[in-house]
PDB file of C-alpha atoms in Angstrom:
ATOM      1  CA  MET A 911    -129.647 -44.544  17.510  1.00 58.00           C
ATOM      2  CA  VAL A 912    -129.662 -48.327  17.805  1.00 69.00           C
ATOM      3  CA  THR A 913    -132.970 -48.441  19.706  1.00 70.00           C
ATOM      4  CA  GLY A 914    -134.818 -46.513  17.014  1.00 72.00           C
ATOM      5  CA  GLU A 915    -136.123 -43.856  19.403  1.00 74.00           C
ATOM      6  CA  SER A 916    -137.058 -40.669  17.561  1.00 78.00           C
ATOM      7  CA  LEU A 917    -137.019 -38.492  20.675  1.00 82.00           C
ATOM      8  CA  PRO A 918    -134.339 -38.198  23.378  1.00 83.00           C
ATOM      9  CA  ILE A 919    -134.738 -40.543  26.351  1.00 82.00           C
ATOM     10  CA  LEU A 920    -133.783 -39.396  29.848  1.00 83.00           C
ATOM     11  CA  LYS A 921    -131.160 -41.598  31.487  1.00 84.00           C
ATOM     12  CA  GLU A 922    -130.715 -41.718  35.256  1.00 84.00           C
ATOM     13  CA  ILE A 923    -127.767 -42.841  37.369  1.00 85.00           C
ATOM     14  CA  ASN A 924    -127.031 -46.552  36.752  1.00 86.00           C
ATOM     15  CA  SER A 925    -129.132 -46.557  33.557  1.00 85.00           C
ATOM     16  CA  SER A 926    -127.714 -48.628  30.754  1.00 84.00           C
ATOM     17  CA  VAL A 927    -126.844 -46.989  27.456  1.00 82.00           C
ATOM     18  CA  ILE A 928    -126.105 -48.611  24.134  1.00 79.00           C
ATOM     19  CA  GLY A 929    -123.201 -47.715  21.859  1.00 76.00           C
ATOM     20  CA  GLY A 930    -124.221 -44.891  19.546  1.00 74.00           C
ATOM     21  CA  THR A 931    -126.156 -43.075  22.279  1.00 78.00           C
ATOM     22  CA  ILE A 932    -126.045 -39.294  21.864  1.00 80.00           C
ATOM     23  CA  ASN A 933    -125.402 -37.119  24.916  1.00 82.00           C
ATOM     24  CA  LEU A 934    -127.402 -33.887  24.625  1.00 85.00           C
ATOM     25  CA  HIS A 935    -125.917 -32.100  27.670  1.00 84.00           C
ATOM     26  CA  GLY A 936    -123.845 -32.765  30.747  1.00 84.00           C
ATOM     27  CA  ALA A 937    -120.933 -35.052  31.484  1.00 86.00           C
ATOM     28  CA  LEU A 938    -121.137 -38.833  31.416  1.00 83.00           C
ATOM     29  CA  HIS A 939    -119.252 -41.472  33.324  1.00 85.00           C
ATOM     30  CA  ILE A 940    -119.785 -44.699  31.426  1.00 84.00           C
ATOM     31  CA  GLN A 941    -118.537 -48.201  32.197  1.00 86.00           C
ATOM     32  CA  ALA A 942    -118.373 -50.671  29.315  1.00 86.00           C
ATOM     33  CA  THR A 943    -120.110 -53.904  30.328  1.00 86.00           C
ATOM     34  CA  LYS A 944    -119.926 -55.585  26.925  1.00 86.00           C
ATOM     35  CA  VAL A 945    -117.235 -55.370  24.264  1.00 86.00           C
ATOM     36  CA  GLY A 946    -116.499 -56.947  20.905  1.00 87.00           C
ATOM     37  CA  SER A 947    -118.882 -59.691  19.830  1.00 88.00           C
ATOM     38  CA  ASN A 948    -121.029 -59.268  22.963  1.00 87.00           C
ATOM     39  CA  THR A 949    -122.295 -55.797  22.006  1.00 86.00           C
ATOM     40  CA  VAL A 950    -125.798 -55.083  20.735  1.00 84.00           C
ATOM     41  CA  LEU A 951    -124.451 -53.848  17.399  1.00 84.00           C
ATOM     42  CA  SER A 952    -122.412 -57.022  16.936  1.00 89.00           C
ATOM     43  CA  GLN A 953    -125.480 -59.154  17.666  1.00 90.00           C
ATOM     44  CA  ILE A 954    -127.525 -57.184  15.115  1.00 90.00           C
ATOM     45  CA  ILE A 955    -124.810 -57.670  12.487  1.00 91.00           C
ATOM     46  CA  CYS A 956    -124.748 -61.406  13.217  1.00 94.00           C
ATOM     47  CA  LEU A 957    -128.541 -61.655  12.846  1.00 94.00           C
ATOM     48  CA  VAL A 958    -128.490 -59.750   9.541  1.00 94.00           C
ATOM     49  CA  GLU A 959    -125.702 -61.954   8.149  1.00 94.00           C
ATOM     50  CA  THR A 960    -127.599 -65.098   9.174  1.00 92.00           C
ATOM     51  CA  ALA A 961    -130.790 -63.809   7.554  1.00 90.00           C
ATOM     52  CA  GLN A 962    -128.963 -62.952   4.326  1.00 90.00           C
ATOM     53  CA  MET A 963    -127.416 -66.424   4.077  1.00 90.00           C
ATOM     54  CA  SER A 964    -130.712 -68.291   4.413  1.00 89.00           C
ATOM     55  CA  LYS A 965    -133.413 -68.382   1.756  1.00 88.00           C
ATOM     56  CA  ALA A 966    -137.125 -68.066   2.342  1.00 89.00           C
ATOM     57  CA  PRO A 967    -139.215 -71.124   1.350  1.00 91.00           C
ATOM     58  CA  VAL A 968    -140.874 -69.185  -1.469  1.00 94.00           C
ATOM     59  CA  GLN A 969    -137.450 -68.211  -2.819  1.00 93.00           C
ATOM     60  CA  LYS A 970    -136.318 -71.851  -2.752  1.00 93.00           C
ATOM     61  CA  PHE A 971    -139.482 -72.817  -4.663  1.00 96.00           C
ATOM     62  CA  ALA A 972    -138.932 -70.028  -7.217  1.00 97.00           C
ATOM     63  CA  ASP A 973    -135.342 -71.199  -7.756  1.00 96.00           C
ATOM     64  CA  PHE A 974    -136.574 -74.773  -8.269  1.00 96.00           C
ATOM     65  CA  VAL A 975    -139.216 -73.708 -10.808  1.00 97.00           C
ATOM     66  CA  ALA A 976    -136.699 -71.525 -12.645  1.00 97.00           C
ATOM     67  CA  SER A 977    -134.184 -74.385 -12.788  1.00 97.00           C
ATOM     68  CA  ILE A 978    -136.746 -76.419 -14.751  1.00 98.00           C
ATOM     69  CA  PHE A 979    -138.564 -73.664 -16.648  1.00 98.00           C
ATOM     70  CA  VAL A 980    -135.584 -71.812 -18.151  1.00 98.00           C
ATOM     71  CA  PRO A 981    -133.821 -74.849 -19.688  1.00 98.00           C
ATOM     72  CA  THR A 982    -137.182 -76.098 -20.999  1.00 98.00           C
ATOM     73  CA  VAL A 983    -137.930 -72.785 -22.723  1.00 98.00           C
ATOM     74  CA  VAL A 984    -134.427 -72.621 -24.199  1.00 98.00           C
ATOM     75  CA  ALA A 985    -134.694 -76.210 -25.489  1.00 98.00           C
ATOM     76  CA  LEU A 986    -138.144 -75.602 -27.003  1.00 98.00           C
ATOM     77  CA  SER A 987    -136.884 -72.427 -28.661  1.00 96.00           C
ATOM     78  CA  PHE A 988    -133.962 -74.304 -30.169  1.00 96.00           C
ATOM     79  CA  LEU A 989    -136.217 -77.133 -31.386  1.00 96.00           C
ATOM     80  CA  THR A 990    -138.593 -74.593 -32.936  1.00 93.00           C
ATOM     81  CA  LEU A 991    -135.672 -72.944 -34.722  1.00 92.00           C
ATOM     82  CA  VAL A 992    -134.451 -76.286 -36.074  1.00 92.00           C
ATOM     83  CA  TYR A 993    -137.973 -77.252 -37.173  1.00 93.00           C
ATOM     84  CA  LEU A 994    -138.585 -73.950 -38.971  1.00 91.00           C
ATOM     85  CA  TRP A 995    -135.186 -74.134 -40.651  1.00 90.00           C
ATOM     86  CA  SER A 996    -135.918 -77.649 -41.860  1.00 89.00           C
ATOM     87  CA  ILE A 997    -139.300 -76.598 -43.286  1.00 87.00           C
ATOM     88  CA  ARG A 998    -137.798 -73.673 -45.212  1.00 83.00           C
ATOM     89  CA  SER A 999    -135.000 -75.764 -46.663  1.00 74.00           C
ATOM     90  CA  ILE A1000    -137.397 -78.343 -48.176  1.00 63.00           C
ATOM     91  CA  PRO A1001    -138.076 -77.435 -51.831  1.00 61.00           C
ATOM     92  CA  ARG A1002    -141.752 -77.141 -52.754  1.00 56.00           C
TER      93      ARG A1002
END
């Protein structure tokens, strides 16, 4: 499952297996060589968490542009509203 193989893979004596391996037939005698944070699954989880915490350069740039663009648009909208209100309130 973890390796992404779509078809069963034959394992011989002394072959290594990863957690989540499916036994199709026969008995297995397995010795755990890695446990806890040393397992493949734990390493994958760590890599995914690290990737989720960091931002891509393009995302950092988009955040920077948005931090300037959005307040500018809101301010211009407010100034336009004030200007149009002031024009309508002047008697002609």
